[in-house]
N, C-alpha and C. Protein backbone atom coordinates (compact mmCIF):
# COMPACT_ATOMS: atom_id res chain seq x y z
N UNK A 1 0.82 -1.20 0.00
CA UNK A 1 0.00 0.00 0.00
C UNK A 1 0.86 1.26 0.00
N UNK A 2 1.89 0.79 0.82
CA UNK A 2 2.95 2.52 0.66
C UNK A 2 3.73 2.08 -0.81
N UNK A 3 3.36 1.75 -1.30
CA UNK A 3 4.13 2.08 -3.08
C UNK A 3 3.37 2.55 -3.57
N UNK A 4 2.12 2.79 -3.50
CA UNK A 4 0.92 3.50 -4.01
C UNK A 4 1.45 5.15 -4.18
N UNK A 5 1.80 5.74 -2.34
CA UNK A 5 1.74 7.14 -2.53
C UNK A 5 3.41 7.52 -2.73
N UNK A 6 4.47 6.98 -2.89
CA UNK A 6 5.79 7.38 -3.03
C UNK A 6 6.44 7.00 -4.63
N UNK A 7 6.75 7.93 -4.66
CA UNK A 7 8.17 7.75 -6.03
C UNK A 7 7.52 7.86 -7.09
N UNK A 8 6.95 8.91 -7.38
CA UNK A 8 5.81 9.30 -8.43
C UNK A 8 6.64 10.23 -9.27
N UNK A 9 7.22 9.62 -9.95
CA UNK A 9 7.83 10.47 -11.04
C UNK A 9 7.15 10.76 -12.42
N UNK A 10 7.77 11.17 -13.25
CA UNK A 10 7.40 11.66 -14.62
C UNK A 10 6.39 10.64 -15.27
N UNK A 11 7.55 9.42 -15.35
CA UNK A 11 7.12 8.86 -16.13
C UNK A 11 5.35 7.96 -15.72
N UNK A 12 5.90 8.12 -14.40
CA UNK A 12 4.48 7.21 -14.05
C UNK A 12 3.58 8.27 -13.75
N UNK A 13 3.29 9.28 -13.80
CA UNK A 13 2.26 10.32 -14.13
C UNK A 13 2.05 10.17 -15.21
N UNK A 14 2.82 9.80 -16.24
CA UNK A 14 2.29 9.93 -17.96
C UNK A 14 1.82 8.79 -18.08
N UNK A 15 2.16 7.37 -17.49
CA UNK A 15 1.46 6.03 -17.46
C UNK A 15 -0.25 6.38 -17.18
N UNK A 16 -0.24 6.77 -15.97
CA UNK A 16 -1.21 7.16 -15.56
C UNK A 16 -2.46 7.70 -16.32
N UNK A 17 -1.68 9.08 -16.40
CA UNK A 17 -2.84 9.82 -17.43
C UNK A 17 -3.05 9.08 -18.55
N UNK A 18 -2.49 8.48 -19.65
CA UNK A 18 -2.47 7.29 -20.90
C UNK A 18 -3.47 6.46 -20.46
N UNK A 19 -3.33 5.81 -19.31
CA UNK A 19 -4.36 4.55 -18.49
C UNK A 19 -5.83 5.33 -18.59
N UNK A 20 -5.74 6.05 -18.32
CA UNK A 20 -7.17 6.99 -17.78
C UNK A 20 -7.90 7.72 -19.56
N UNK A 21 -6.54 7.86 -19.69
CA UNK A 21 -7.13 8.67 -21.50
C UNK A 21 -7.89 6.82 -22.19
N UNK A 22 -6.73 6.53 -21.90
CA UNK A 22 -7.42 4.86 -22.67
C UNK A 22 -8.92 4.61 -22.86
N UNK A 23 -8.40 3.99 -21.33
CA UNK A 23 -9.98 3.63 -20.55
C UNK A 23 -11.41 4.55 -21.18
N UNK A 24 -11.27 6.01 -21.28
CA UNK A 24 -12.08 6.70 -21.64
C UNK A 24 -12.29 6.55 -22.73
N UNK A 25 -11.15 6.25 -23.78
CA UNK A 25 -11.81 6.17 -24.78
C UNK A 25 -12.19 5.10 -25.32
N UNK A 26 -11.83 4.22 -25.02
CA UNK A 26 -12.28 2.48 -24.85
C UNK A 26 -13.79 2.51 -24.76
N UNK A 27 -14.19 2.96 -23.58
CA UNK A 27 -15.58 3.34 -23.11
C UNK A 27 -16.62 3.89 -23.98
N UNK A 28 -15.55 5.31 -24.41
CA UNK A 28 -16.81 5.92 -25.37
C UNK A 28 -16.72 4.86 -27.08
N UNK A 29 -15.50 4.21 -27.24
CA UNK A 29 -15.67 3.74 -28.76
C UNK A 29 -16.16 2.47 -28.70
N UNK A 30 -16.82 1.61 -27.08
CA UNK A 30 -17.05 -0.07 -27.20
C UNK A 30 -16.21 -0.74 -27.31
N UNK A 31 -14.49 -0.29 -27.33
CA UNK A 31 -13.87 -1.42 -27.63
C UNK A 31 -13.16 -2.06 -26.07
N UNK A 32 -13.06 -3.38 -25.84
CA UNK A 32 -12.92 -3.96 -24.91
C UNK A 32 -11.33 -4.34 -24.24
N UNK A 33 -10.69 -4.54 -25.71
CA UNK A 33 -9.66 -4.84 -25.87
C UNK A 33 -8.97 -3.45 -25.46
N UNK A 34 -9.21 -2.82 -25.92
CA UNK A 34 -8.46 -1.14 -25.78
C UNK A 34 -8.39 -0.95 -24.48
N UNK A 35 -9.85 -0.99 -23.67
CA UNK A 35 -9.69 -0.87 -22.35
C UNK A 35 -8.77 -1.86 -21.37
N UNK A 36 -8.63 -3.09 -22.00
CA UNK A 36 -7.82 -3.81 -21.07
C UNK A 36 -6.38 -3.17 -21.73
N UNK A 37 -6.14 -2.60 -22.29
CA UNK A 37 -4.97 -2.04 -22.61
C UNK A 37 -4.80 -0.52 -21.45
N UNK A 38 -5.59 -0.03 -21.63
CA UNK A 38 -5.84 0.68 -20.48
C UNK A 38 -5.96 0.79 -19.26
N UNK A 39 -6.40 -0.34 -18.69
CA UNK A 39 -6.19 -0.79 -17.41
C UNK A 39 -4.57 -1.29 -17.21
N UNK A 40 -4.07 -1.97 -17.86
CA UNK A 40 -2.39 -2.31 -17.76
C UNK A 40 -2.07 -1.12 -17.71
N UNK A 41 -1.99 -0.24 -18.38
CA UNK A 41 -0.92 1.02 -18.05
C UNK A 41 -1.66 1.97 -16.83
N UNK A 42 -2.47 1.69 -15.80
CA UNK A 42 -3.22 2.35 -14.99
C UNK A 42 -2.43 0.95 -13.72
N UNK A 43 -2.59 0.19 -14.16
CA UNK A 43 -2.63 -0.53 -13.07
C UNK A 43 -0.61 -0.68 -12.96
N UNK A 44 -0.07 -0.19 -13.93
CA UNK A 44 1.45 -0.16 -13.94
C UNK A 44 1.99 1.12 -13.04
N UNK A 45 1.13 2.32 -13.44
CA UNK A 45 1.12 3.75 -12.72
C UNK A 45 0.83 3.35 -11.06
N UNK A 46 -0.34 2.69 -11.17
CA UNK A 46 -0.52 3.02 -9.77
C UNK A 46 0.41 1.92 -8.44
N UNK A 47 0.64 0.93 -8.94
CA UNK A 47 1.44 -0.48 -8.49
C UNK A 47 3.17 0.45 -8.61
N UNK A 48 3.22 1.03 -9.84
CA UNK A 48 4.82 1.63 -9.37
C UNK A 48 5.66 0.16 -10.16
N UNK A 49 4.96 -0.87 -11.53
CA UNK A 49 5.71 -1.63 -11.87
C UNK A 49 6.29 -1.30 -13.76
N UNK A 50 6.55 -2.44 -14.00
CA UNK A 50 6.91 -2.09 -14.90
C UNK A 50 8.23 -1.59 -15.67
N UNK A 51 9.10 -1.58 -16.57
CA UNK A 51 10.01 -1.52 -17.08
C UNK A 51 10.42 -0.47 -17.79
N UNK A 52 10.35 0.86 -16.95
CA UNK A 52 10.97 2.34 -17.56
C UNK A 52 12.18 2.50 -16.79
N UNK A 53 12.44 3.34 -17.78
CA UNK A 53 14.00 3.76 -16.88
C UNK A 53 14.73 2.80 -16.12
N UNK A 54 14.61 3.01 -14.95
CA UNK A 54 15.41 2.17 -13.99
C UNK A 54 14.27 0.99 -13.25
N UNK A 55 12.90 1.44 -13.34
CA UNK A 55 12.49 0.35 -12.48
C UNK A 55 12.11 -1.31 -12.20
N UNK A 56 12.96 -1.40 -13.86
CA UNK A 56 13.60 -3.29 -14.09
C UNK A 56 14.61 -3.50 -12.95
N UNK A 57 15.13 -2.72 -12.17
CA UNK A 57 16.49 -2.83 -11.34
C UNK A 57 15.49 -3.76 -10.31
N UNK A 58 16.08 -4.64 -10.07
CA UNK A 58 15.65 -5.48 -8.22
C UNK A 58 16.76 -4.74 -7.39
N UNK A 59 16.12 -4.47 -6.28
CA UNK A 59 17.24 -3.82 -5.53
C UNK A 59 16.76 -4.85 -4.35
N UNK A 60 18.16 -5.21 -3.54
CA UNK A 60 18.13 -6.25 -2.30
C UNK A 60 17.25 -5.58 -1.40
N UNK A 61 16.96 -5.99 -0.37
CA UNK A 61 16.18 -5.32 0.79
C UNK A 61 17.14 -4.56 1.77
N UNK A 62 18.19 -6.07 2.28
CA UNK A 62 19.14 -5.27 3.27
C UNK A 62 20.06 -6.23 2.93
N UNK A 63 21.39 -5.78 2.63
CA UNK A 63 22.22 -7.46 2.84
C UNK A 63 23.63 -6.64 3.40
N UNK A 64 23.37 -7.94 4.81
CA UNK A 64 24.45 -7.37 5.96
C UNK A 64 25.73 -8.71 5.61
N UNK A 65 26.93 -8.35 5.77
CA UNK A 65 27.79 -9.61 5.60
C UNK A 65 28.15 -10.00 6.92
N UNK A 66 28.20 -11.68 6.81
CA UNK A 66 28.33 -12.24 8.05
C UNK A 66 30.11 -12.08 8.24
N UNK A 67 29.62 -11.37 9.94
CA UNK A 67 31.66 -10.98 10.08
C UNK A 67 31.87 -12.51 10.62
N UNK A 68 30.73 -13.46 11.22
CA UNK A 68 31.37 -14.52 12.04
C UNK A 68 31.85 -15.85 10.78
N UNK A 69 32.05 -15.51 9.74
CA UNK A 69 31.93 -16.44 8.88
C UNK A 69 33.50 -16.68 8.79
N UNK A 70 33.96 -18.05 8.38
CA UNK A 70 35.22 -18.85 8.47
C UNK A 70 35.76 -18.37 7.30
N UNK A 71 37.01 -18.42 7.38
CA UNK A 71 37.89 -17.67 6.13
C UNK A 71 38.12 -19.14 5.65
N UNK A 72 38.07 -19.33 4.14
CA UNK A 72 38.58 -20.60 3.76
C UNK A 72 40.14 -20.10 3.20
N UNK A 73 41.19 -21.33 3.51
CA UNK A 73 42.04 -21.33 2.65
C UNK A 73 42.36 -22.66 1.37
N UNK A 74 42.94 -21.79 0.98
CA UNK A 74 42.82 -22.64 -0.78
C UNK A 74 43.96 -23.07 -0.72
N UNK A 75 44.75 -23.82 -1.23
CA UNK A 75 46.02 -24.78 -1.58
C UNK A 75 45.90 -25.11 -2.85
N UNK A 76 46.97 -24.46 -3.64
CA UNK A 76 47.75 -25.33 -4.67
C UNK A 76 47.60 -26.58 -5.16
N UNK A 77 47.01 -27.39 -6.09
CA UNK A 77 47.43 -28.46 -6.45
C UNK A 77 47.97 -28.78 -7.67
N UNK A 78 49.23 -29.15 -7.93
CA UNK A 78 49.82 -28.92 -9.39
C UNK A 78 49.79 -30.58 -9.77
């Protein structure tokens, strides 16, 4: 639910409005297909998904390194 109101940039304002222009006109011309085209780019705006710019990146959550972890050593074998 908090990805809903943060990180509202450009591009997903223009998703947005596109979703909403769609939909409307989907509506007024009967076509069905159009509108489910319209709903994807509404439902991409408002979810915050999707593949602009940077937001294909996965970013980790938190990654802490373990200090208690064993050092391996490696040896030579010729």
């Amino acid at each position: 639910m908090e990805n809903i109101f943060k990180d509202w940039g450009v591009l997903r304002i223009v998703r947005l409005l596109m979703g909403i222009y769609i939909i409307v006109e989907s509506i007024r011309e009967h076509q069905i297909l159009l509108g489910l085209l319209g709903g994807f780019f509404l439902y991409q705006a408002i979810m915050n998904t999707g593949c602009t710019m940077e937001a294909c990146e996965v970013k980790p959550k938190h990654y802490t390194r373990n200090s208690n972890s064993e050092t391996v050593d490696f040896e030579e074998i010729k």
